[in-house]
Amino acid sequence: MYSNKVLDHGTPAREATTTVTVTIDGKAVHVPAGTSVMRAAVDAGVKIPKLCATDSLEAFGSCRLCVVEVEGRRGYPASCTTPCEPGMKVTTQSKKLADLRRGVMELYISDHPLDCLTCPTNGNCELQDMAGVVGLREVRYGYDGENHLDAKKDESNPYFTFDASKCIVCSRCVRACEEIQGTFALTVQGRGFDSKIAPGPTDFLSSECVSCGACVQACPTATLSEKSIIEQGQPDHAVVTTCAYCGVGCSFRAEMKGSEVVRMVPNKDGQANHGHSCVKGRFAWGYATHKDRLKKPMIRKKITDPWREVSWQEAFDYAAGEIRRIQKAYGKDSVGGITSSRCTNEETFLVQKLVRAAFGTNNVDTCARVCHSPTGYGLKQTLGESAGTQDFDSVDHTDCVIVIGANPTDGHPVFASRMKRRLRGTATEEGAGLIVIDPRRIDLVRTPHVEADFHLQLKPGTNVAVLNALAHVVVTEGLAKEDYVAQRCDLGEYAKWKQFIQRPENSPEALESETGVPAAHIRGAARLFASAPNAAIYYGLGVTEHSQGSTTVMAIANLAMVTGNIGRKGVGVNPLRGQNNVQGSCDMGSFPHELPGYRHVSDAATRALFEAAWGRPISDEPGLRIPNMFDAAIDGSFKALYVQGEDIAQSDPDTQHVQKALESLECLIVQDIFLNETAKYAHVLLPGSSFLEKDGTFTNAERRISRVRKVMPPLAGLADWEATVGLAKALGYEMRYDHPSEIMDEIARLTPTFTGVSYEKLDRLGSIQWPCNDKAPEGTPIMHEDQFVRGKGKFFVTQYVATPERTTRKFPLILTTGRILSQYNVGAQTRRTENTVWHEKDVLEIHPFDAEQRGIKDGEMVSLQSRKGETTLRAVVTERMQPGVVYTTFHHPESGVNVVTTENSDWATNCPEYKVTAVQVVAHAKKSEWQREYEQFSEAQENAVPDSAVRGEAR
Ligand code: SF4
Ligand code: SF4
Ligand code: SF4
Ligand code: FES
C-alpha cells in the first residue's frame, strides 16, 4: 500500500561548526551542536514516539510522548526539547518510558472519537500510529466525563475542514502558521482542558488565514484535513512535479488515485520551497479537469462562422495550409508565433524552432515581452547575464532587503514566507532590515512581527529617480564600496556614472517633489542598505512595466554594484518572476532577436550552429515583437499568428487595439486549455494540455530547472509539444522526438549554459540552476562569484525621464495594476477553482480622500476612464493607497482593465507601461460601451463552441 509518510527527524536540522557525540541506545552518533536528542536518535536509526514535534517546526515540548532517560540526569526529559551534549548517554526504551508513553496516549485517546475506520486519514494519522507504537491496548478513562467530542466543525474554508473534536492541541498548526507561513492566523485559546485552537474570533474563511495549507500539512491528526481527501479517499501513489503557477517553482508530490489527483503536497525535498506552498499550488489545481477544458481541435474560416470539430491531423493540415497560403500571398514574414511562459522549456523551445525553421522567420516573441523583458536587457548590459543572481535560500543570509515594485506576499507567497522569517529574526539573531519601495502600502510594510524600516511610497513612474537618489546618497556620503568596484567593475564607466550620480539634480532633496518621497527617508534607507554587511534587492513587475523599465533594472544593478552586493550569499539582484516559466521561455530563444541562450540572430557562428542542427536557414534579421505584430496586423502586413498558452487579448495593454489586430488576422491558431479571450478570435483551436498531462521542465526565478512529470494522460490526446511537432510535420518540417527528454538533450547540445543538463541529472539532483556545464556540472546557485559574466561589471548612466503619461484635469489620477494572492494572471485557471471565494471580481482600490471628492462609497460600481477606454468595477475605499493613485488587478475579463492601459512602453524592450495610466474615476457607473459590446461578442463565441468539443471524448 502507498504511504505518504516521509521521514520526519522530529526537529529542524542545525547548522553548526562544531559537532557533538552522543550515545543513543548504545549507538554513538555525531551531530552538529544544538541538535535535539530526538533528531540525533533518528540519525542513529532510532525513532522516538512523538506527537507535537515535527522537523519543519521548532520543538515545543507539550505532549511528553517523546520522553527518554539520560544517564546521570533525574527525571524523563522530552527528547525534542533536549539538545545533545557531549558524551550524553540516552536510553529511548525502558519499561518506565513505555508506561509513561502509554499513559500519555491513553489520555489523548480518551478524548478522541474512536472512528478510525471511517476517518478520512485512517492509515495516515500520527495519533493512530503512536497508539500502535506505544502499544496502547486499553483506555481506562471512559467518555462519561467532560470531553470535546461534540466540538463543532469549521467547514468554511473551501479546501480544508477543521474538526475540533479530533484536536489534541499539539499546536503544530499554530506554529506552522507562525514559523513557516508567517501569517499568525491561529492561536491557542484558553488554558488546560479548555484550551482550543482558533483562527481568531471568527471562522477560517473570515480570518487572517491565507489558505497556504501549512497547518493542514503539520496536523498529526484528522483535525485539519483536505476536503479532497475526505471526498476521494487516500491516494494510491504519488509523482513529484512542479507547480505551474508562479515563478517560485514549488515542488509538489501529486498524490494520485489512479489518474485522479487527490491532493498536492508540497515536497519537503523541494529546493525552491522546502515543503511549503501557497493556496494556488496546494489547492487550486481543480481547473485541470474543469468542465470548460477544450478536448477537440476545431477550425473555422471566419470568426463569425460556427466551429467545426476536426481530428488533430485535419487541424494541423488546415493550419499549415493557411500559413503557406498566407506566406505565398503576403511574404514569408507575414506570419509569426508567440511562446508561453506557462508551457515547459521543451514546448517553448519547439515553438520558436517551428517559427524559425518551419515558418522561416524570426517573428517569435513571448509573454515575457509584457513582464520581464527589461530584466533580460538590463541585467545582460550591466552584469552580463539575463537572469537573477541568487538562489532563494540566499535570503537567509541577508542583513537588509530592498523590495521594489513587488508584492511578494501576494505574487510569490512561498518566497515571501521565507523572506519574512529572515525579517523577523530569531531569538538569537536580529531580523534583517527592510526597505519597501512601492506606491501602495503592501502587506510587507506592516505584517505580524515585520515592519519596514522605510516605506518609500513613491509616485508611480518615479522608480529611476528614487534609485538614483539612493545611489546619490551612497556615493556622496562616502558609503560606496570602492574596493569592490575597483576590483570588479569597469572603472571608466564607473567614473562616468559617479560623476552623473553625484550631480545635485540626483539628490533626494532635488527629487522630493517629483517622487513624493521625503528626502530624509531616502537618506535613511540608503544608509541602512549601504551599511549592511549583506544587502539584497528583490523586484517585480513594478520595476519592469514602465517606460523606463530597463533603466530601472540597470539602476538596481548600479546600486548593488556600488554597495558591493553581488557575488555571494545574502546579496544580489533578484527579479521575482511572475509566471512559472518566464525565465525558461526567455532562455529558450523566444525573443525575436535571440536564439536559445540569449545569442543574437545576427551572430553568424550561432546561426550556423542552429542551421546545421535544424537543417534550415535562419534569418539574421530580428523579427517582430508582440506590439509590432499587432501594429503590422492592423497595417495589413502581418496575417497569421500561432499563440501557444498566452491570452494576449486579456493580458496585453490597450485591449481595443489588440482586438483590432486579432480581427485583422486571416489565420489565428490558438493552443490553450480553455476558450480564453484570445481564442474567441481564432480560426484554429488546438486543445492544450495542463502541467499534469505532460513531461518537461520549468525554470523558476532562481534559474532552477525542475521536472514537470505527467500524472495523467492529456485530456485531448496530445501534449502541447506533440501538437507543435504535428503542426511542424504538416508544414513539411519533420521534428523527431519520442519524449521531451530528447528535446532537452537538443537544448543542451545547442546552448552553452545548458550543456550539462539532462533528465537523468535532474532526476538525480532534484533540480539544477543554470549555468550547468563543464565548469559547473551541478549548476550555479549564485552567479558572478569571482567575476561578472561580462568580465567587468558595467555601470550605466540612468538619467531619470518622466513617463509621457501625465495626469491632466481630465485624467487626474494614476492607475497602477498588479495581482492578488488567490488569483493568477488572467485568471483562466484560478477563476475555475474555488479561489473565487476570495476574489470574485476585480475591484478598484482608491484612497478615502479621492473617493470622498468624487462621492464614491465603498463597494459601489465606478467608471474607470482613460484616454484609451473605459470600464466599470467595484470600488474599495482604502488607506492602503496614497491619494492620487488607484489600483486594480487584471484577473477578470469582464472588467478588462487593459481597456484603459496605454501603448506607452519601455524604451529598450517595448515592455508595456501597465503601472502608470492617467485616469479618472466616476461614481455611480453602469457598464461601459466596451463592456456591453464585449459581453455580447463573448457570449456568442462561447455559444459557438459545440458541447462535444469541451465535454466529448478525445480522439
Ligand atoms: S489542529 Fe491538528 S495540529 Fe492543530 S493543535 Fe489540533 S491536532 Fe494539533
Ligand atoms: S492555512 Fe496557512 S495561513 Fe491559514 S491558518 Fe493554516 S497555516 Fe495559517
Ligand atoms: S508560491 Fe508560486 S510556485 Fe509556489 S505554490 Fe504558490 S503559486 Fe505555486
Ligand atoms: S514530541 Fe516531544 S514533547 Fe511532544
JSON list of C-alpha atoms and ligand atoms in Angstrom, two decimals, residues 162 166-174 186 197 215 218-221 223-224, ligand 1:
[
{"chain": "A", "resi": 162, "resn": "PHE", "atom": "CA", "xyz": [-11.25, 21.89, 10.93]},
{"chain": "A", "resi": 166, "resn": "LYS", "atom": "CA", "xyz": [-10.20, 15.42, 16.83]},
{"chain": "A", "resi": 167, "resn": "CYS", "atom": "CA", "xyz": [-7.79, 18.10, 18.01]},
{"chain": "A", "resi": 168, "resn": "ILE", "atom": "CA", "xyz": [-5.12, 17.15, 20.53]},
{"chain": "A", "resi": 169, "resn": "VAL", "atom": "CA", "xyz": [-3.97, 20.77, 20.94]},
{"chain": "A", "resi": 170, "resn": "CYS", "atom": "CA", "xyz": [-0.41, 19.94, 19.99]},
{"chain": "A", "resi": 171, "resn": "SER", "atom": "CA", "xyz": [-0.14, 23.44, 18.47]},
{"chain": "A", "resi": 172, "resn": "ARG", "atom": "CA", "xyz": [1.73, 22.22, 15.39]},
{"chain": "A", "resi": 173, "resn": "CYS", "atom": "CA", "xyz": [-0.78, 24.14, 13.29]},
{"chain": "A", "resi": 174, "resn": "VAL", "atom": "CA", "xyz": [-0.26, 27.34, 15.28]},
{"chain": "A", "resi": 186, "resn": "LEU", "atom": "CA", "xyz": [-4.09, 30.79, 14.65]},
{"chain": "A", "resi": 197, "resn": "ILE", "atom": "CA", "xyz": [-7.23, 26.15, 18.52]},
{"chain": "A", "resi": 215, "resn": "CYS", "atom": "CA", "xyz": [-1.27, 23.91, 9.23]},
{"chain": "A", "resi": 218, "resn": "ALA", "atom": "CA", "xyz": [1.57, 19.91, 10.07]},
{"chain": "A", "resi": 219, "resn": "CYS", "atom": "CA", "xyz": [-1.51, 18.45, 11.77]},
{"chain": "A", "resi": 220, "resn": "PRO", "atom": "CA", "xyz": [-0.79, 14.94, 13.07]},
{"chain": "A", "resi": 221, "resn": "THR", "atom": "CA", "xyz": [-4.48, 14.05, 13.30]},
{"chain": "A", "resi": 223, "resn": "THR", "atom": "CA", "xyz": [-8.47, 17.71, 12.65]},
{"chain": "A", "resi": 224, "resn": "LEU", "atom": "CA", "xyz": [-7.20, 19.74, 9.72]},
{"chain": "B", "resi": 1, "resn": "SF4", "atom": "S1", "xyz": [-5.49, 21.16, 14.72]},
{"chain": "B", "resi": 1, "resn": "SF4", "atom": "FE1", "xyz": [-4.05, 19.46, 14.47]},
{"chain": "B", "resi": 1, "resn": "SF4", "atom": "S2", "xyz": [-2.05, 20.49, 14.58]},
{"chain": "B", "resi": 1, "resn": "SF4", "atom": "FE2", "xyz": [-3.52, 21.91, 15.41]},
{"chain": "B", "resi": 1, "resn": "SF4", "atom": "S3", "xyz": [-3.44, 21.55, 17.59]},
{"chain": "B", "resi": 1, "resn": "SF4", "atom": "FE3", "xyz": [-5.11, 20.31, 16.76]},
{"chain": "B", "resi": 1, "resn": "SF4", "atom": "S4", "xyz": [-4.19, 18.33, 16.35]},
{"chain": "B", "resi": 1, "resn": "SF4", "atom": "FE4", "xyz": [-2.51, 19.76, 16.64]}
]
